[in-house]
Short mmCIF file of C-alpha atoms and ligand atoms in Angstrom, two decimals:
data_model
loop_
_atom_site.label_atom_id
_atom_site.label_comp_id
_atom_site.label_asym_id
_atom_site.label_seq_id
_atom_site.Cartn_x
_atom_site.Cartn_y
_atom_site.Cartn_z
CA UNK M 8 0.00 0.00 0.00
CA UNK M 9 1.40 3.10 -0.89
CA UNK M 10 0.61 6.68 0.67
CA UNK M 11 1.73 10.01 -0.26
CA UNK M 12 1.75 12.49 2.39
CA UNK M 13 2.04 15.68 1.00
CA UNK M 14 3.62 18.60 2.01
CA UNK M 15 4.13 22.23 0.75
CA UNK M 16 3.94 25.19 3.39
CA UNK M 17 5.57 25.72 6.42
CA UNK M 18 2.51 24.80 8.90
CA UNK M 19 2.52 21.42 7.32
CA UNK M 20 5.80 20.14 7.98
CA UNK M 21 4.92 20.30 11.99
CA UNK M 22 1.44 18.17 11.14
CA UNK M 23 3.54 15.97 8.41
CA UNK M 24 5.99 15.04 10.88
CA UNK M 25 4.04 12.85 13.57
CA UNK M 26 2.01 11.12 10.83
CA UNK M 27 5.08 10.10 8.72
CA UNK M 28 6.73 8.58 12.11
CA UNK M 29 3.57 6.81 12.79
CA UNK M 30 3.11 5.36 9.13
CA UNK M 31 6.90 4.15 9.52
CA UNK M 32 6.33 2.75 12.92
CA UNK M 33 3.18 1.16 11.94
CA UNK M 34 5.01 -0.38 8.58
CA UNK M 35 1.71 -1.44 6.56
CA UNK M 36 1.89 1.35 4.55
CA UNK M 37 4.90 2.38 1.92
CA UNK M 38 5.02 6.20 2.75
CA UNK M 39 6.02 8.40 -0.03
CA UNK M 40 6.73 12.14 1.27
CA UNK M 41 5.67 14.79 -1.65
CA UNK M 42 6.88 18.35 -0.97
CA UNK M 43 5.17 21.02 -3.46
CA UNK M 44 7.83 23.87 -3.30
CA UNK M 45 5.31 25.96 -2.39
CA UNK M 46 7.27 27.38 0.32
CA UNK M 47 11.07 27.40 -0.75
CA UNK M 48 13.35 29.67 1.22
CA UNK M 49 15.84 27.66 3.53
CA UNK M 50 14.17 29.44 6.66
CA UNK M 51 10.61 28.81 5.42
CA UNK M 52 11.20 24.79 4.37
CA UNK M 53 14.67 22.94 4.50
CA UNK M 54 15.18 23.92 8.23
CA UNK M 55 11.94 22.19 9.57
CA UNK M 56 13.12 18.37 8.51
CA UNK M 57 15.76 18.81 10.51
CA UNK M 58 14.27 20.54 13.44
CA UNK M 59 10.97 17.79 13.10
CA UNK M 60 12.90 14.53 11.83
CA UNK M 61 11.53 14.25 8.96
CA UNK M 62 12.73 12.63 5.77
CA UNK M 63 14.26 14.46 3.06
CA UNK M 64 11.27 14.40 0.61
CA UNK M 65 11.18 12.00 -1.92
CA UNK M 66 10.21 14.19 -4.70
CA UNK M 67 9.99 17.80 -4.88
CA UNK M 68 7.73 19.89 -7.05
CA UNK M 69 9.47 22.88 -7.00
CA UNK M 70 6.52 24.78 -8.05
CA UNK M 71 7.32 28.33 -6.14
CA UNK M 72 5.16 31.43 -5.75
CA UNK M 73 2.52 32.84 -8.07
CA UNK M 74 -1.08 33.96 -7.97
CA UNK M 75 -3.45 31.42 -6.54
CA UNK M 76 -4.40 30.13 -10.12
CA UNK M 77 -0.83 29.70 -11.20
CA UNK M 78 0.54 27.90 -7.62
CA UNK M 79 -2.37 25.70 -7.55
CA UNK M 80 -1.98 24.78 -11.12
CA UNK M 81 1.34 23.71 -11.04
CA UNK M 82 0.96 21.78 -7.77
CA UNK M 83 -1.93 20.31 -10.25
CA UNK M 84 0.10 19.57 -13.40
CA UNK M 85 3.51 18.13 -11.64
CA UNK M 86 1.18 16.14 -9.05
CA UNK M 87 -0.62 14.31 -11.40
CA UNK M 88 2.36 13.66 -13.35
CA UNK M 89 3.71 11.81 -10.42
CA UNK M 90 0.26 10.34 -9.46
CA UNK M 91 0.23 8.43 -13.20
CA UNK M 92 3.96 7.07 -12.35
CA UNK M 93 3.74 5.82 -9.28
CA UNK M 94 0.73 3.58 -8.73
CA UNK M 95 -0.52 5.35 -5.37
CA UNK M 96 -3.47 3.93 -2.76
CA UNK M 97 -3.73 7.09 -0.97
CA UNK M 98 -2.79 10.70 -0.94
CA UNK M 99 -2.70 11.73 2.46
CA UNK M 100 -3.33 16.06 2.97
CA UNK M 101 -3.20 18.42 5.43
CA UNK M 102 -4.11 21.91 6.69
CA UNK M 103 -5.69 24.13 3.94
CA UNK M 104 -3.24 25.90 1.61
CA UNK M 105 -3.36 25.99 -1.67
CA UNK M 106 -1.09 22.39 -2.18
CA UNK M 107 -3.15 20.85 0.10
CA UNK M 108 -6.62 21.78 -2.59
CA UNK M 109 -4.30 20.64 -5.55
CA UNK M 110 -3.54 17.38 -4.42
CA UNK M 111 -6.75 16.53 -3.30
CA UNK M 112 -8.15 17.39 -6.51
CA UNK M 113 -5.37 15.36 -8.49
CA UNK M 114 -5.83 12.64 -6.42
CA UNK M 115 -9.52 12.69 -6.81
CA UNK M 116 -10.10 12.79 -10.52
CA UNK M 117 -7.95 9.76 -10.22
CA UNK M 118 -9.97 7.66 -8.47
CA UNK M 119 -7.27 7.54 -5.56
CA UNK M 120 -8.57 8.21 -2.10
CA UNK M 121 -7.66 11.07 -0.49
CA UNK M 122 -7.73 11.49 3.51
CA UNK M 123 -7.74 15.22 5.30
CA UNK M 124 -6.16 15.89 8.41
CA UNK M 125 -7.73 18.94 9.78
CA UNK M 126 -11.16 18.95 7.88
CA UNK M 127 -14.56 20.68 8.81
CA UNK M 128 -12.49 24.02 10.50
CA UNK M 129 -14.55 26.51 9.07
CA UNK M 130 -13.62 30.78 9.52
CA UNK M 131 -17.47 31.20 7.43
CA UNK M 132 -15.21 34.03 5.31
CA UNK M 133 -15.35 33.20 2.15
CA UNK M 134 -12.39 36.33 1.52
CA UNK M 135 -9.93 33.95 3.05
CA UNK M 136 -8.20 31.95 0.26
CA UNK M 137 -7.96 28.90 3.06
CA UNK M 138 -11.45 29.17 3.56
CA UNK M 139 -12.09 27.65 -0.15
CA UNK M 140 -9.57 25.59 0.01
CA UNK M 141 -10.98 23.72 3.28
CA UNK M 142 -14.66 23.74 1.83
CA UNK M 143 -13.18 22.17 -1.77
CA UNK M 144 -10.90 19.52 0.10
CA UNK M 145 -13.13 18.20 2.49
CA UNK M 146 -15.90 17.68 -0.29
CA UNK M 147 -13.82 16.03 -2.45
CA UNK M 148 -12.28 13.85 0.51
CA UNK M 149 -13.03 10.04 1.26
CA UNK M 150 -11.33 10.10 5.22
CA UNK M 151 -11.64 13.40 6.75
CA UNK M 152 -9.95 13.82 10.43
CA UNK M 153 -10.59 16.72 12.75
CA UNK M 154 -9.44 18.50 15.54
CA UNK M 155 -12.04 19.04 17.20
CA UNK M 156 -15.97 19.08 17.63
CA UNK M 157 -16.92 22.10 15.82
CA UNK M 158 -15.75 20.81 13.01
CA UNK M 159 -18.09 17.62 12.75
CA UNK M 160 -21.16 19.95 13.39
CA UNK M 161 -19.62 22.27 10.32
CA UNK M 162 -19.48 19.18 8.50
CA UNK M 163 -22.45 17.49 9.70
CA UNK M 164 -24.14 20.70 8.09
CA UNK M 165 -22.46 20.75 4.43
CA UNK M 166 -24.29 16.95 4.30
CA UNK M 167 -20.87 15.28 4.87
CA UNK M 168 -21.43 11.24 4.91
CA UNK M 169 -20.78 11.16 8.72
CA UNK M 170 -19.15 7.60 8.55
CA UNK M 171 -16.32 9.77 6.64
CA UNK M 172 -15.55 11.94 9.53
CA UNK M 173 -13.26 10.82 12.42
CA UNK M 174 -12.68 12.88 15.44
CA UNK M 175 -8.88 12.04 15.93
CA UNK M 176 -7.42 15.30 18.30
CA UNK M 177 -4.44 17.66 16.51
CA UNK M 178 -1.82 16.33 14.82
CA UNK M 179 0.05 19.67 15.22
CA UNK M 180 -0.40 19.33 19.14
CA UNK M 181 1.20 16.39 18.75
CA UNK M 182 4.34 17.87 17.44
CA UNK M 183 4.29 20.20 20.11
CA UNK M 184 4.48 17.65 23.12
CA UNK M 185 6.95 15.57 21.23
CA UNK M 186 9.65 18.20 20.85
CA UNK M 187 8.65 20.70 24.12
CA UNK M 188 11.08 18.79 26.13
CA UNK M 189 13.42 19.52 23.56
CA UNK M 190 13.00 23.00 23.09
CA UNK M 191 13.22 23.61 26.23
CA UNK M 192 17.23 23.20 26.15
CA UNK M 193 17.74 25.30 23.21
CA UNK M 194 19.64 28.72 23.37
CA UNK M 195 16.93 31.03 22.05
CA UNK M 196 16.26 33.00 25.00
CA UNK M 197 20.19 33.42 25.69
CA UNK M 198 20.55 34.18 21.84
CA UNK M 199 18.30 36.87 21.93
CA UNK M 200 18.98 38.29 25.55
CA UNK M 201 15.48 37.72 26.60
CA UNK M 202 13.96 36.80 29.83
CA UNK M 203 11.09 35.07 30.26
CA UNK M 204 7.44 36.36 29.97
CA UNK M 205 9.59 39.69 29.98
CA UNK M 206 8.77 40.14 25.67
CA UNK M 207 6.05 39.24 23.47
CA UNK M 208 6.11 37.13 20.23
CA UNK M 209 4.39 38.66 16.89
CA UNK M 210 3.73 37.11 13.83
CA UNK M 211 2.27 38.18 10.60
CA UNK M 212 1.04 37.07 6.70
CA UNK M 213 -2.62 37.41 6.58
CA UNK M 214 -3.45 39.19 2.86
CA UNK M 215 -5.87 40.54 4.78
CA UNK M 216 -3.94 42.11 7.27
CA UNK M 217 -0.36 42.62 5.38
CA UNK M 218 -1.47 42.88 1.31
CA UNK M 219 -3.10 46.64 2.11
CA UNK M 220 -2.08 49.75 3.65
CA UNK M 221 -4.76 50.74 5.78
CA UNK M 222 -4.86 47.49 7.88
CA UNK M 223 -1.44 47.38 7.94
CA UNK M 224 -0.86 50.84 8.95
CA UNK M 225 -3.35 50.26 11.77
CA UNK M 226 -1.51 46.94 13.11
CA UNK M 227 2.02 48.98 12.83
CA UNK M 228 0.48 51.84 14.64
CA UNK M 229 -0.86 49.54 17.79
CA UNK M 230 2.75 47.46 17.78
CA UNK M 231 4.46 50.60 18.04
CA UNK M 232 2.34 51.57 21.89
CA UNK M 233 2.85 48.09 22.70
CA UNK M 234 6.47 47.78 21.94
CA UNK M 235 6.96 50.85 23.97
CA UNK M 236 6.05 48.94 27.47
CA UNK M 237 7.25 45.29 26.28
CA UNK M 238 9.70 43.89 23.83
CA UNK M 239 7.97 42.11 20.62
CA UNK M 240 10.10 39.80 18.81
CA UNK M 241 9.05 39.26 15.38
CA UNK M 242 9.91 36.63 13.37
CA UNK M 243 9.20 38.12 9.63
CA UNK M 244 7.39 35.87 7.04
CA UNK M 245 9.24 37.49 3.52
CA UNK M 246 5.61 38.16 2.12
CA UNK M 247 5.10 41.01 4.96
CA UNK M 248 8.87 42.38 4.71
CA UNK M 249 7.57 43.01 1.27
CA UNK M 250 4.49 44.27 1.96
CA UNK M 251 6.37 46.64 4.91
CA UNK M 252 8.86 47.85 2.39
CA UNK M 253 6.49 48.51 -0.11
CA UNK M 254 3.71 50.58 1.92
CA UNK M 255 6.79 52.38 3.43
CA UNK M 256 5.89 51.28 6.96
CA UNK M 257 9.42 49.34 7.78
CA UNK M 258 11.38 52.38 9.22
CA UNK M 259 8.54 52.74 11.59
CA UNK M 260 8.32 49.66 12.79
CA UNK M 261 12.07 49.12 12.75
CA UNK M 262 12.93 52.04 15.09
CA UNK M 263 9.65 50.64 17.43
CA UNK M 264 10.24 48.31 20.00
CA UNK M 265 9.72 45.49 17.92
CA UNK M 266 12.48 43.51 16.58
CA UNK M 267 12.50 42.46 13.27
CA UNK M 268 14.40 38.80 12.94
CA UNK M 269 14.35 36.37 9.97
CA UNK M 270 11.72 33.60 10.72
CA UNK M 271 12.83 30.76 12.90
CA UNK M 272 12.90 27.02 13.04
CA UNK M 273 10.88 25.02 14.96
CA UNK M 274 11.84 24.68 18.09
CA UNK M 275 13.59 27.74 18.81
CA UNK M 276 10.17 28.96 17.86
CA UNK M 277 8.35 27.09 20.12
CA UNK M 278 10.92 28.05 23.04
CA UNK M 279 10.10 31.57 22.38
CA UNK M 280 6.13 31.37 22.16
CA UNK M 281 6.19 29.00 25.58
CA UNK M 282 8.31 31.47 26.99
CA UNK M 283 6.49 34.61 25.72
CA UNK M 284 4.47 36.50 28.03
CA UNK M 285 1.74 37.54 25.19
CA UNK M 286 1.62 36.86 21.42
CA UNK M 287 -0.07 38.65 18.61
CA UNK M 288 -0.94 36.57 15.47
CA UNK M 289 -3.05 36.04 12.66
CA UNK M 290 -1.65 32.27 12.37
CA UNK M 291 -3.88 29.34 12.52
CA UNK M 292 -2.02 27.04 14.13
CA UNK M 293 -0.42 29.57 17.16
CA UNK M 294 -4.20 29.96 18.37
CA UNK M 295 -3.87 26.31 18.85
CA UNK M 296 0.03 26.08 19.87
CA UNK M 297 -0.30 29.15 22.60
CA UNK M 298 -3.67 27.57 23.93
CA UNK M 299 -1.65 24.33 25.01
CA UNK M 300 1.14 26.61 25.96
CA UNK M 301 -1.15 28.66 28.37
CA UNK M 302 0.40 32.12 26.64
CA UNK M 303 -2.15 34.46 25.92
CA UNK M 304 -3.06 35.00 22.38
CA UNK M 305 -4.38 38.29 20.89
CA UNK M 306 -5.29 36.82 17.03
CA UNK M 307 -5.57 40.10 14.84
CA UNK M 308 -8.59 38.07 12.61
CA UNK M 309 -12.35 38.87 12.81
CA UNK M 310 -12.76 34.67 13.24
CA UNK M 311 -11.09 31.65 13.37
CA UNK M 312 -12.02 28.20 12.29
CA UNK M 313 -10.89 26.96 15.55
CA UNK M 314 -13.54 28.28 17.70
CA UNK M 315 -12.14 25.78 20.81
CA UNK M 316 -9.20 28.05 21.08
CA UNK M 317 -11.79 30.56 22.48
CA UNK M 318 -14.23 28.58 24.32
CA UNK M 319 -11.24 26.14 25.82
CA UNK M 320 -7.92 27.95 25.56
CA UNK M 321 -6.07 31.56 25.53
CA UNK M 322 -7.22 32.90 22.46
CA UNK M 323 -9.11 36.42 21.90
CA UNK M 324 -9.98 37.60 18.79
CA UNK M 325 -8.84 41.63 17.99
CA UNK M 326 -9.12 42.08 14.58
CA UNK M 327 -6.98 45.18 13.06
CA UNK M 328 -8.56 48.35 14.83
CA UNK M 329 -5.72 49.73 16.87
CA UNK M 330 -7.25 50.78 19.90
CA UNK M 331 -9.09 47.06 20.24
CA UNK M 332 -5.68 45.73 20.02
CA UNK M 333 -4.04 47.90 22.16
CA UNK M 334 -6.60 47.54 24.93
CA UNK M 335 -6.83 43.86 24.91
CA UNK M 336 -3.07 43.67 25.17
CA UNK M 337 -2.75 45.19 28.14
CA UNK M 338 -5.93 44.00 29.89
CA UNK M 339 -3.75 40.04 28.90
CA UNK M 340 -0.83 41.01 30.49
CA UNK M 341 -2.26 42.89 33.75
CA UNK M 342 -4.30 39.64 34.03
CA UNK M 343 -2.60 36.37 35.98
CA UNK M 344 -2.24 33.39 33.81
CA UNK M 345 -4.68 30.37 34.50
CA UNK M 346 -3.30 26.76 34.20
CA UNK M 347 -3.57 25.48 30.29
CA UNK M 348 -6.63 23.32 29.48
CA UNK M 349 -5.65 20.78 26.82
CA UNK M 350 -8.75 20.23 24.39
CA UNK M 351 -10.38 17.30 24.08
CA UNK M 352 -7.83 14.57 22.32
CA UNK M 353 -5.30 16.97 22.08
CA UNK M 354 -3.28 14.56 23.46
CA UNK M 355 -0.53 13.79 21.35
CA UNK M 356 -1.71 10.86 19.94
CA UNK M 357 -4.24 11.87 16.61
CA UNK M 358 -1.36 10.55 14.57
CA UNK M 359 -1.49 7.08 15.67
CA UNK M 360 -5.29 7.18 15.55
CA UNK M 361 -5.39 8.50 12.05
CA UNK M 362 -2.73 5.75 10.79
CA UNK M 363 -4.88 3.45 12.67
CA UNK M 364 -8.31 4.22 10.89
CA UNK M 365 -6.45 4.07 7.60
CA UNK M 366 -4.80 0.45 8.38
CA UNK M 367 -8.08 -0.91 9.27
CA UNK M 368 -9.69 0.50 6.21
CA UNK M 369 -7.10 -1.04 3.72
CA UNK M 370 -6.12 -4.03 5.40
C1 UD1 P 423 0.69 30.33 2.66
C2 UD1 P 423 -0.74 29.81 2.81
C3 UD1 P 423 -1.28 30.25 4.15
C4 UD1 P 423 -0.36 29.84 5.28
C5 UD1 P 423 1.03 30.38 4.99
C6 UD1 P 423 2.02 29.99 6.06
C7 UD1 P 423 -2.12 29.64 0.77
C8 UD1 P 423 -3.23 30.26 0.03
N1 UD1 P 423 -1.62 30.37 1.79
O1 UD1 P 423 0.64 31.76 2.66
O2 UD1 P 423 -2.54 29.64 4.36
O3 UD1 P 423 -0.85 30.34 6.50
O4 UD1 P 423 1.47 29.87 3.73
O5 UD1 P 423 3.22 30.70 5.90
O6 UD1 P 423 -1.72 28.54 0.45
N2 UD1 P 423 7.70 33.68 -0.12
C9 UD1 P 423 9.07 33.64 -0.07
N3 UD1 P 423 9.66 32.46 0.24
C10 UD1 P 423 8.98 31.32 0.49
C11 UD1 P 423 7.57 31.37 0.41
C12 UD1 P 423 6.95 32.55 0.11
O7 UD1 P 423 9.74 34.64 -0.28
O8 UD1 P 423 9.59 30.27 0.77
C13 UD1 P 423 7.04 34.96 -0.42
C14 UD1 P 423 6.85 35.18 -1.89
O9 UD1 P 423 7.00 36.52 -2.16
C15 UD1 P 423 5.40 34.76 -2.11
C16 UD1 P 423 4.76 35.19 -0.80
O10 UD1 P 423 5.77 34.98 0.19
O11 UD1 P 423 4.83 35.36 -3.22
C17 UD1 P 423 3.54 34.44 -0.44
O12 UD1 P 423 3.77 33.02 -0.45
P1 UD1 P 423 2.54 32.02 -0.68
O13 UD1 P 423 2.99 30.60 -0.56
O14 UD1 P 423 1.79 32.40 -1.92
O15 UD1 P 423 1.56 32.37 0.50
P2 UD1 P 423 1.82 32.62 2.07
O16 UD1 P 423 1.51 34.04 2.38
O17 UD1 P 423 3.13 32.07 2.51
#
């Protein structure tokens, strides 16, 4: 039985990793790791394997930026190129960028079953390119796994054939208590000269947020009162350096009290989030990752698809208005921290439960 996991952004290497060591522990399945290019820079891709112990991928796309159309076409074209060769059982997906939609579809129109980890998260914001591409994979998806219950009611709704849909816990949480140990012996802190819960941790790639100047502008202006009363480290994704440049907004956020550093690998990033006193964020996954952590989370989004962060964990949503974000940041850190409640399954085992569903399924 062959699988292809597939791989293409840097929040899928961290859900990747735990399901690849699970299929190779497990041993029924031939695992075949695809890696679309999507995301190419060293500090964006190459540095995760390492850092997660993952395999060097056994065939790369290479497929690079472009507009969505392009990106997901060539994921498309060089997928099913590779789908035709190698006589594949099942394609294995994750998350909801725009290789994860490509390689479902491939796989699809071939007849080859595809399986979704992270399906039914649903933001209702049909402006978010991730939105479509989580509506489009799970309907075209024969296994779909999910984090948590929200996402079988959103499901559930769209007429999903329930006996589909397996509530397995978060793959990406599983990553996390694998390699916290770890992290915690890393240099970070001592690399930066930070102390802990003495900084925050910022990051930032939304279009929405980073592709205009007035939201942009807005975000800049609220880092820049925050910054003055606590250090905010922020790791730069290279499509908001752009963006930064472009608007003319860097110098002002340079000379703030934010510092600007190239993005980080994994665990050094996870040191500095568990170590963080607040972070500000329009990821996905950090909602999740700081609600385990117990570090508040200010998420600079009008929604999230993973509601449990709010009802369950540390998030609050802020959106982009400056005074919102302002005010919320300080009411977090004048607040005293509560213990961490770990969502239901969250539990570091979903990989072993979603390798296990699949074995009995094909065996
Ligand atoms: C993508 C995902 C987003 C995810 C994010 C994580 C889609 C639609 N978006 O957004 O859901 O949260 O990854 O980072 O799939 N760039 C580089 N080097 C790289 C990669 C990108 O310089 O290795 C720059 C390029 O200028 C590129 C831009 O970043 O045009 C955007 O990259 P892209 O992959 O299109 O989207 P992300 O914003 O990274």
């Amino acid at each position: 039985m062959k699988v292809a996991t597939v791989v293409g952004t840097r929040p899928n290497f961290m859900k990747i990793a735990p399901i690849s060591a699970a299929l190779r522990r497990d041993g029924f399945f031939e695992p075949l790791l695809v890696h679309t290019g999507q995301h190419y820079d060293a500090k964006m891709s190459k540095i995760f394997f390492a850092d997660l112990g993952l395999p060097v991928p056994d065939i790369d796309l290479s497929v690079g930026s472009g507009s969505h159309g392009r990106q997901t076409g060539q994921v498309m074209a060089r997928f099913e190129e590779l789908v035709l060769k190698d006589s594949l059982d099942l394609v294995v997906v994750v998350g909801d960028v725009n290789s994860t939609l490509a390689a479902a579809l491939v796989a699809a129109k071939l007849h080859i079953p595809v399986a979704h980890v992270e399906a039914g998260l649903r933001s209702f914001d049909r402006t978010m390119p991730e939105e479509i591409n989580r509506v489009l994979t799970d309907s075209i998806s024969d296994f779909l796994f999910a984090t948590e219950r929200a996402a079988l009611a959103n499901l559930r709704a769209e007429g999903i054939d329930e006996r589909k849909v397996f509530f397995v816990g978060n793959v990406m949480i599983d990553s996390l208590l694998t390699h916290r140990q770890r992290a915690a012996e890393c240099t970070i802190l001592e690399r930066l000269a930070l102390t802990d819960r003495a900084y925050g941790v910022l990051t930032l790639h939304r279009p929405s947020n980073v592709d205009a100047l007035a939201p942009l502008e807005r975000i800049v202006t609220a880092l820049e009162e925050i910054s003055s009363r606590l250090a905010i480290i922020f790791p730069a994704h290279p499509r908001t350096v752009k963006n930064l440049e472009r608007f003319n907004l860097i110098e002002r956020l340079d000379t703030s009290g934010v510092r600007r550093i190239d993005p980080l690998g994994y665990v050094d990033f996870l040191r500095l989030v568990d170590c963080s006193g607040l972070v500000l964020t329009d990821s996905g996954g950090l909602q999740e990752e700081t609600t385990v952590l117990g570090v508040p989370c200010l998420t600079l989004r009008e929604n999230t698809e993973r509601p449990v962060t709010l009802s369950e964990g540390t998030n609050c949503l802020v959106g982009s208005d400056t005074h919102e974000i302002v005010a919320q940041a300080e009411k977090a850190l004048s607040v005293p921290r509560g213990r961490p409640r770990l969502p239901e399954l969250w539990d570091g085992q979903a990989a072993d439960r979603i390798v296990k569903v699949l074995r009995e399924r094909f065996s």
